[in-house]
Tab-separated table of C-alpha atoms in Angstrom:
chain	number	residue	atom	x	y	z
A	240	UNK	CA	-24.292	-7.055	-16.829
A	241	UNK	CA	-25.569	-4.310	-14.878
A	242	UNK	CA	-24.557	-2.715	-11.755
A	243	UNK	CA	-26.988	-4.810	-9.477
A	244	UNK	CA	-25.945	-8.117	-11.376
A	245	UNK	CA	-22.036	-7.154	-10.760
A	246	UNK	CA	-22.494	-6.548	-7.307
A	247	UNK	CA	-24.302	-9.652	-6.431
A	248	UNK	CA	-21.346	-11.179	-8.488
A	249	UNK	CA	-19.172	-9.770	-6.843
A	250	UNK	CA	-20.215	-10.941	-3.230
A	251	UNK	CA	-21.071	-14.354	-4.495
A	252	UNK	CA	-17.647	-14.745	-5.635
A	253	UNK	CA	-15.680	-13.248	-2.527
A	254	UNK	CA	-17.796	-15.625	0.095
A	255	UNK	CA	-16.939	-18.521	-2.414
A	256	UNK	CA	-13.340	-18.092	-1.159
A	257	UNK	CA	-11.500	-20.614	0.925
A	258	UNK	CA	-11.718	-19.686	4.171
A	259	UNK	CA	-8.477	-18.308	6.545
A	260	UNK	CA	-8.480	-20.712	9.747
A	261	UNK	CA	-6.355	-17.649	11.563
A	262	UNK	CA	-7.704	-16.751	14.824
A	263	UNK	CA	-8.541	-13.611	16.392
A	264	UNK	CA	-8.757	-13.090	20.247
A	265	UNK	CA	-8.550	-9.936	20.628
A	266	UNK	CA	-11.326	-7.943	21.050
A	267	UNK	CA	-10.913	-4.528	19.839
A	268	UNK	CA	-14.081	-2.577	21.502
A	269	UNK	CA	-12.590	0.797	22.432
A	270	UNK	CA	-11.228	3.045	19.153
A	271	UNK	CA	-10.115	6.756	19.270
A	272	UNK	CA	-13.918	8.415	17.643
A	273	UNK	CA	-14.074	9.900	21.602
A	274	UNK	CA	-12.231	12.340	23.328
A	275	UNK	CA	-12.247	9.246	25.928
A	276	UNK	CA	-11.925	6.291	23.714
A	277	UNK	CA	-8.555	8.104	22.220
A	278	UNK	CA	-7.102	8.679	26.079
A	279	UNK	CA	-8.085	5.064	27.005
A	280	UNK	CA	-6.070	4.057	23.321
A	281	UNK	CA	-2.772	6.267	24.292
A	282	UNK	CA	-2.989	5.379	27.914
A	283	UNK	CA	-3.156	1.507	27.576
A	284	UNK	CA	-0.119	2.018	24.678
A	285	UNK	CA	1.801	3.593	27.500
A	286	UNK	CA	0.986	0.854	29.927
A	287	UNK	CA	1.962	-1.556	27.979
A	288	UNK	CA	5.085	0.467	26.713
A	289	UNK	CA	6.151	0.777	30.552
A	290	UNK	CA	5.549	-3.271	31.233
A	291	UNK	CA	7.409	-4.228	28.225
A	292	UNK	CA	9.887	-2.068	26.954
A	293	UNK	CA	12.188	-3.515	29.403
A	294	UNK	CA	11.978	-7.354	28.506
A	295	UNK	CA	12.393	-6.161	24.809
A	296	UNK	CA	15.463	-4.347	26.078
A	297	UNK	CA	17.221	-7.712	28.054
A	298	UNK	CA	16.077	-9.693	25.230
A	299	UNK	CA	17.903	-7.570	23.183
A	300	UNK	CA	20.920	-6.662	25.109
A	301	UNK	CA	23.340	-7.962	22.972
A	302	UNK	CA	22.326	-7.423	19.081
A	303	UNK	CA	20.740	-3.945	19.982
A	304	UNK	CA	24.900	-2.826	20.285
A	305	UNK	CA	24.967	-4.692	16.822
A	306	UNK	CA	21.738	-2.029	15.889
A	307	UNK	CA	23.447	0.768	17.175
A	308	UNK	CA	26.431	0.297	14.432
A	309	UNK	CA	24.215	-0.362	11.549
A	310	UNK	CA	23.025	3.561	11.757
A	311	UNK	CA	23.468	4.894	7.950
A	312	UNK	CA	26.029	1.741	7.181
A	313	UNK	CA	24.183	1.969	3.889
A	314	UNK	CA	25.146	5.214	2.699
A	315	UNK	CA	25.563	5.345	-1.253
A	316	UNK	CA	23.764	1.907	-1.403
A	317	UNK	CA	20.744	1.513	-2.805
A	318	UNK	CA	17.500	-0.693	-1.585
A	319	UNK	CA	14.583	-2.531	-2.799
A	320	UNK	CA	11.904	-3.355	-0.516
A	321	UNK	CA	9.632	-6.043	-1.240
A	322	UNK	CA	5.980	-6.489	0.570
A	323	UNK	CA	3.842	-9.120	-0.223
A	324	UNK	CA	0.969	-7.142	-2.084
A	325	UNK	CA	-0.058	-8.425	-5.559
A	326	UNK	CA	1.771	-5.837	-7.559
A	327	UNK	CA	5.167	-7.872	-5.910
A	328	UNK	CA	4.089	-9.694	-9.480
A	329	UNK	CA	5.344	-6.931	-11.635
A	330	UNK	CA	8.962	-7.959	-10.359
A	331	UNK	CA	11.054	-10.705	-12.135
A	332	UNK	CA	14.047	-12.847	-10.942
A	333	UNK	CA	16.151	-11.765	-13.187
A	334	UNK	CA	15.934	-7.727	-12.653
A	335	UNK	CA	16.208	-8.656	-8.930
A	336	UNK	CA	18.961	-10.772	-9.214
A	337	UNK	CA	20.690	-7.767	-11.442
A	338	UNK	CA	19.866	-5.277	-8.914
A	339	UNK	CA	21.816	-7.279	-5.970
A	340	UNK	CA	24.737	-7.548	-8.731
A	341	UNK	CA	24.794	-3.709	-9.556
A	342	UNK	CA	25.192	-3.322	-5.745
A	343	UNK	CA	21.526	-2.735	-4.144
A	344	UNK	CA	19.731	-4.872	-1.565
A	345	UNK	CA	16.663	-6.287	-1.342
A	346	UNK	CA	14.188	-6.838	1.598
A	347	UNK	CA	11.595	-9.342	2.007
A	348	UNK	CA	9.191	-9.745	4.567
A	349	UNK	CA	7.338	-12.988	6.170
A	350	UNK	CA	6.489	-15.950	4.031
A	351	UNK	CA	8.249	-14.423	0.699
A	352	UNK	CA	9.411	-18.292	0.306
A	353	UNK	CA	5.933	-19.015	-0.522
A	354	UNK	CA	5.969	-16.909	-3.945
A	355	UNK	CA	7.397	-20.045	-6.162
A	356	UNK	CA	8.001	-17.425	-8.950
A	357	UNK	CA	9.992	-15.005	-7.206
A	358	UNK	CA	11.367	-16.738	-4.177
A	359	UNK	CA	14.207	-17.810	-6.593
A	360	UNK	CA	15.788	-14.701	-6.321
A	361	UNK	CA	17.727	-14.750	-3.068
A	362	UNK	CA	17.195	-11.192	-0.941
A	363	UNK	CA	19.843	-9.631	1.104
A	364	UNK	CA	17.912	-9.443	3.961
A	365	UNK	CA	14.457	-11.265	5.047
A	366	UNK	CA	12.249	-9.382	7.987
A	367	UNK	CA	10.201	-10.849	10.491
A	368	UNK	CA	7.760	-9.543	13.008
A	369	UNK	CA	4.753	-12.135	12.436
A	370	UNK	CA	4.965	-14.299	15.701
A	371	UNK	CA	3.691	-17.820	13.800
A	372	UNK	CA	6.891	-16.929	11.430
A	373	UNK	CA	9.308	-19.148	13.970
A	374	UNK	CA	6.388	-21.606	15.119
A	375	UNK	CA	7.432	-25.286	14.559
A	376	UNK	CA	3.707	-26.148	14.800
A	377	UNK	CA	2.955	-24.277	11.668
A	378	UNK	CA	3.924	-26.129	8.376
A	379	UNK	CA	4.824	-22.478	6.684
A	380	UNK	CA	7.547	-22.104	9.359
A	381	UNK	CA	9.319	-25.693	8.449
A	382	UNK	CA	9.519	-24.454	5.082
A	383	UNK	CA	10.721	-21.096	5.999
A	384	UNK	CA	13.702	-22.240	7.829
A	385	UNK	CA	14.445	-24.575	5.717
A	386	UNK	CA	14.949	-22.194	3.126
A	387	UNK	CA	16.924	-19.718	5.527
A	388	UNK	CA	18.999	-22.520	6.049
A	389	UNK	CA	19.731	-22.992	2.592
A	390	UNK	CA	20.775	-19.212	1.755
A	391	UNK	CA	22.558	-18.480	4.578
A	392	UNK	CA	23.944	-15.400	2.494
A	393	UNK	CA	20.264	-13.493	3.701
A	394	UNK	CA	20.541	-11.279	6.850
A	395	UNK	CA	17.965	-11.961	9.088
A	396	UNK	CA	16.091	-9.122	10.939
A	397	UNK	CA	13.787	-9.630	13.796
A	398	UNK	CA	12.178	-7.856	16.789
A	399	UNK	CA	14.030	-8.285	20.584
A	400	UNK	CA	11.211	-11.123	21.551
A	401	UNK	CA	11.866	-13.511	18.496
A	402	UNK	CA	15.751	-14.258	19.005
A	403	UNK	CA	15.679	-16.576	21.485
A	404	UNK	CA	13.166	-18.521	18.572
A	405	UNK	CA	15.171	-17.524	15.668
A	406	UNK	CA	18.316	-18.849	17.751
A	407	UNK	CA	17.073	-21.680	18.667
A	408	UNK	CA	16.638	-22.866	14.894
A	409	UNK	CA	20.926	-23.126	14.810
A	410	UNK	CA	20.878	-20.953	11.641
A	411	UNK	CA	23.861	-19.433	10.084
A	412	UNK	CA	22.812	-16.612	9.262
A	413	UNK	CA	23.640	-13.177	10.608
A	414	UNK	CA	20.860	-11.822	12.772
A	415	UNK	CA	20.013	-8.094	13.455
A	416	UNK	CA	16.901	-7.012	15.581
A	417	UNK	CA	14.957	-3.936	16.781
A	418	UNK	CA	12.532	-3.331	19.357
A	419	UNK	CA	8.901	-4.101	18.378
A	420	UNK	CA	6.495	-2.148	20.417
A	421	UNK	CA	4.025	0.385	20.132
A	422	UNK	CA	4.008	4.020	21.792
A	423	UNK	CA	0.860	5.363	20.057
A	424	UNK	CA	1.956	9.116	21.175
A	425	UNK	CA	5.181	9.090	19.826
A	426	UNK	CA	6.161	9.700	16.169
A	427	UNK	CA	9.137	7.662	16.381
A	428	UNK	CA	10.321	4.785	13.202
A	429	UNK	CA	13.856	4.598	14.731
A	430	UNK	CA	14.551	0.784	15.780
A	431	UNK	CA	16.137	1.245	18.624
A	432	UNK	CA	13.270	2.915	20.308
A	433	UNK	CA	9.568	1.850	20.532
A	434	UNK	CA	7.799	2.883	17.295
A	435	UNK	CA	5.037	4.997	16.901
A	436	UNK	CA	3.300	3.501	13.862
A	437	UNK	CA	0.915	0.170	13.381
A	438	UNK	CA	2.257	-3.438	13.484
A	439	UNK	CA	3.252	-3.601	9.974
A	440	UNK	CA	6.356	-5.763	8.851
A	441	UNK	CA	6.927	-3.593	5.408
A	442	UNK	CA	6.814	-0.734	7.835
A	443	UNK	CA	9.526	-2.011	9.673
A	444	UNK	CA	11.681	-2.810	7.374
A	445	UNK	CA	11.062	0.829	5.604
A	446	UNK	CA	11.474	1.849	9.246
A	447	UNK	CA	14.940	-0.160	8.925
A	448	UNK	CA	16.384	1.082	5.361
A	449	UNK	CA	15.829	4.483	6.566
A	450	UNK	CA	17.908	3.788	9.199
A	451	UNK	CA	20.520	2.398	7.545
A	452	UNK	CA	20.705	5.678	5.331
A	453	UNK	CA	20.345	3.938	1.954
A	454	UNK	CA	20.629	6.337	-0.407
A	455	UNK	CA	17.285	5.966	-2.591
A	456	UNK	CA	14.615	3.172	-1.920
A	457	UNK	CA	12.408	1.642	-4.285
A	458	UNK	CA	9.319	0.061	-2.714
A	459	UNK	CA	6.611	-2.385	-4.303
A	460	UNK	CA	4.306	-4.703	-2.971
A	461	UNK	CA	2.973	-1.957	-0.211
A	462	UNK	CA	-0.289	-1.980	-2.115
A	463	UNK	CA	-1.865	-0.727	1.179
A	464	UNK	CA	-5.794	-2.612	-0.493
A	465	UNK	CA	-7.156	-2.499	2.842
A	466	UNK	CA	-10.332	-0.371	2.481
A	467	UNK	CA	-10.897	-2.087	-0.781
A	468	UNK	CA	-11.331	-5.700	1.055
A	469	UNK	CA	-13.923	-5.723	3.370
A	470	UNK	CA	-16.586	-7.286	2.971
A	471	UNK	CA	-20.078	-7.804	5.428
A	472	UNK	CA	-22.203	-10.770	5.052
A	473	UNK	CA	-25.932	-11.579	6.637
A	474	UNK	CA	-24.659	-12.112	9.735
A	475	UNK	CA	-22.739	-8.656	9.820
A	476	UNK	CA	-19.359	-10.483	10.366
A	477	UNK	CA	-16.775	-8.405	8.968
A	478	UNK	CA	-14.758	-10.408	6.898
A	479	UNK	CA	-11.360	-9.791	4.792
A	480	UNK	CA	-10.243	-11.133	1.440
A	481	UNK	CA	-6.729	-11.671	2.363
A	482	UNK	CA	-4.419	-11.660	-1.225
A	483	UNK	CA	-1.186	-11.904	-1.470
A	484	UNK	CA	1.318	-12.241	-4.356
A	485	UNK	CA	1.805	-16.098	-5.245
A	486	UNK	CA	-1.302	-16.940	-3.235
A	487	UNK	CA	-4.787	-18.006	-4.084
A	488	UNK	CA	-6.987	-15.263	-2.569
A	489	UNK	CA	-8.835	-16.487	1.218
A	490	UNK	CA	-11.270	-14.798	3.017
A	491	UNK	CA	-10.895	-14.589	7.023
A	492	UNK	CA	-13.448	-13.583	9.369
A	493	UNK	CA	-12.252	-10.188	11.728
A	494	UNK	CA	-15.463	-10.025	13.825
A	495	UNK	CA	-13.344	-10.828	17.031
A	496	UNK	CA	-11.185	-8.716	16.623
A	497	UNK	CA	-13.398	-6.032	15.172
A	498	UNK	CA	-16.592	-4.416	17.138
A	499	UNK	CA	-17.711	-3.455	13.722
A	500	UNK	CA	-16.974	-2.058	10.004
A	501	UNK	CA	-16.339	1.772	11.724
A	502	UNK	CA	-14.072	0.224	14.071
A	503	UNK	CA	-11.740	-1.534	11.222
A	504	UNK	CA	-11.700	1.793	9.299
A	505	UNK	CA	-10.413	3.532	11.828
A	506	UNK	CA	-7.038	0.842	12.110
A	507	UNK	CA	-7.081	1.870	8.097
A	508	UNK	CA	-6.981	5.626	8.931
A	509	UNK	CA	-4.314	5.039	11.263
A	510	UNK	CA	-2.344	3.019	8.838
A	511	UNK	CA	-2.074	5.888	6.046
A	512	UNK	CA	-1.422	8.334	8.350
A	513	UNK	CA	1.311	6.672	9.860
A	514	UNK	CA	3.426	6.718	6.593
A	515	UNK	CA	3.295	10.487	6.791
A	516	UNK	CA	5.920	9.606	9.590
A	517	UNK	CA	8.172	8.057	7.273
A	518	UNK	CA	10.121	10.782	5.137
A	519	UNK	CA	9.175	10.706	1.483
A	520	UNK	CA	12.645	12.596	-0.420
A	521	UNK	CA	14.165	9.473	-1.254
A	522	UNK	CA	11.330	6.543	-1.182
A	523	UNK	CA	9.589	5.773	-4.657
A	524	UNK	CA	6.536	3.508	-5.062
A	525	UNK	CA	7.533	1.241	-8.295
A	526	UNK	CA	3.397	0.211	-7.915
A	527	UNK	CA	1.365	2.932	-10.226
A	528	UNK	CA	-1.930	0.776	-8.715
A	529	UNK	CA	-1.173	0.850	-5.221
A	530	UNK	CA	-3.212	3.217	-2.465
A	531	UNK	CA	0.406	4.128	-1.009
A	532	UNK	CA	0.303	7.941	-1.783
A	533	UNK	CA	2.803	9.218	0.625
A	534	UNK	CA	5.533	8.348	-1.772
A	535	UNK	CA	6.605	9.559	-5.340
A	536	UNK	CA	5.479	6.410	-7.526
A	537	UNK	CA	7.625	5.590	-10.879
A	538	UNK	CA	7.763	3.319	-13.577
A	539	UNK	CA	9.916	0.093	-12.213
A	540	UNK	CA	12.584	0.309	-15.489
A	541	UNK	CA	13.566	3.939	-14.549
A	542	UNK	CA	14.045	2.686	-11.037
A	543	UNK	CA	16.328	0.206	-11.894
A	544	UNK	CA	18.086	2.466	-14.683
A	545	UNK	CA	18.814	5.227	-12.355
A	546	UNK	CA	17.172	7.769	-13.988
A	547	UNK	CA	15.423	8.544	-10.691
């Protein structure tokens, strides 16, 4: 097969996939390329940073104390964070389960209940920041809770504006939370203070082990594919093969949300960058595939050996 007949392959294949029914709204027609398009970016983050903040903060009055004591809690622990990129498949149940018995924690994020394989293995804590995550309307939620209902051993994090849902489900377990908003001038990852990175949950929870001071942190599933799945059809829609570990690959259309392929580049650019924000002494990458550059990768074994 040549490189013409693997291309058209290629394409043929990815617009065979089942397609995502998720919805964009927002229409995303200013980006930072100008000198004014970058002031119009900051200013609205501000805006909206001044409207919000303080809702986040009375939403949060209470369990933001409970944040305030978690501040490097961790110390001589060490953590495993687990994002839901397709190299989350070179982890087993077993080594995770060892892990939590040797005295680490893991960290999930989202729909981790979804991965049949893995989803055996029981995390310490589970973190939220998708707003369908507490939706009874959406059939992924039921069978979230449900299984946060069954382990009530896994501490639940969450941003200021999902208690009141996460509350409302009567679970037992503990909650923690953090304030979930943008301020795009700001360099910030503390939780306890609008963060200056993009909406990412496995950035929020990194955000959150750093916090807690753990002392080394092992991260897989942060395969970061982004510039390696879009994909523009006839119609120039800009469409995304969304793939996820334990999860047939779908495609999902981003034209709504996207003016156009320069436009969703420049959310990519924003997301590397922003893990340069994130310090790198004690964070390894256990994914030798993965785009993630900003931290130290190593082989998974050694990880869990200690001979890191």
């Amino acid at each position: 097969m040549n490189t013409t007949e693997k291309y058209i392959t290629e394409h043929e294949y990815i617009f065979s996939l089942k397609k995502n029914n998720k919805h964009y709204s927002i229409n995303k027609k200013i980006n930072g390329w100008s000198f004014l398009g970058l002031f119009y970016y900051h200013l609205k983050s501000l805006i909206h940073c001044f409207i919000y903040l303080p809702i986040a903060l009375y939403h949060g009055r209470r369990l933001l104390n409970k944040t305030r004591t978690m501040k490097n809690s961790a110390k001589k622990k060490r953590a495993l964070l687990l994002g839901n990129g397709p190299s989350q498949g070179f982890m087993n149940v077993e080594e995770l389960d060892q892990f939590v018995k040797s005295g680490g924690e893991t960290y999930c994020v989202n729909y981790w209940n979804k991965n049949l394989k893995l989803s055996a293995h029981i995390p310490s804590w589970m973190v939220f920041s998708d707003p369908q995550v507490f939706d009874e309307k959406d059939p992924g939620s039921v069978e979230l809770m449900k299984y946060l209902e069954d382990n009530q051993t896994i501490k639940v994090l969450v941003p200021t504006g999902q208690i009141k849902s996460v509350q409302s489900k009567k679970l037992k377990n503990e909650i923690y939370c953090f304030i979930d908003i943008e301020l795009s001038i700001w360099e910030n990852i503390n939780p306890l203070f609008p963060r200056g990175y993009q909406s990412l949950t496995i950035y929020k929870a990194l955000a959150w082990n750093i916090y807690l001071g753990y002392d080394s942190i092992g991260v897989i599933g942060m395969d970061n594919t982004f510039p390696k799945n879009i994909y523009n059809d006839k119609n120039n829609n800009i469409n995304f093969v969304e793939n996820h570990a334990g999860k047939d690959d779908t495609l999902t259309d981003l034209s709504s949300y996207y003016l156009n392929v320069a436009s969703f580049y420049y959310d990519v650019v924003r997301i590397f960058h922003h893990l340069e924000y994130f310090p790198n002494n004690n964070i390894v990458n256990l994914d030798p595939y993965s785009l993630t550059d900003r931290f130290k990768k190593v082989n998974k074994d050694d990880f869990f050996n200690r001979l890191i």
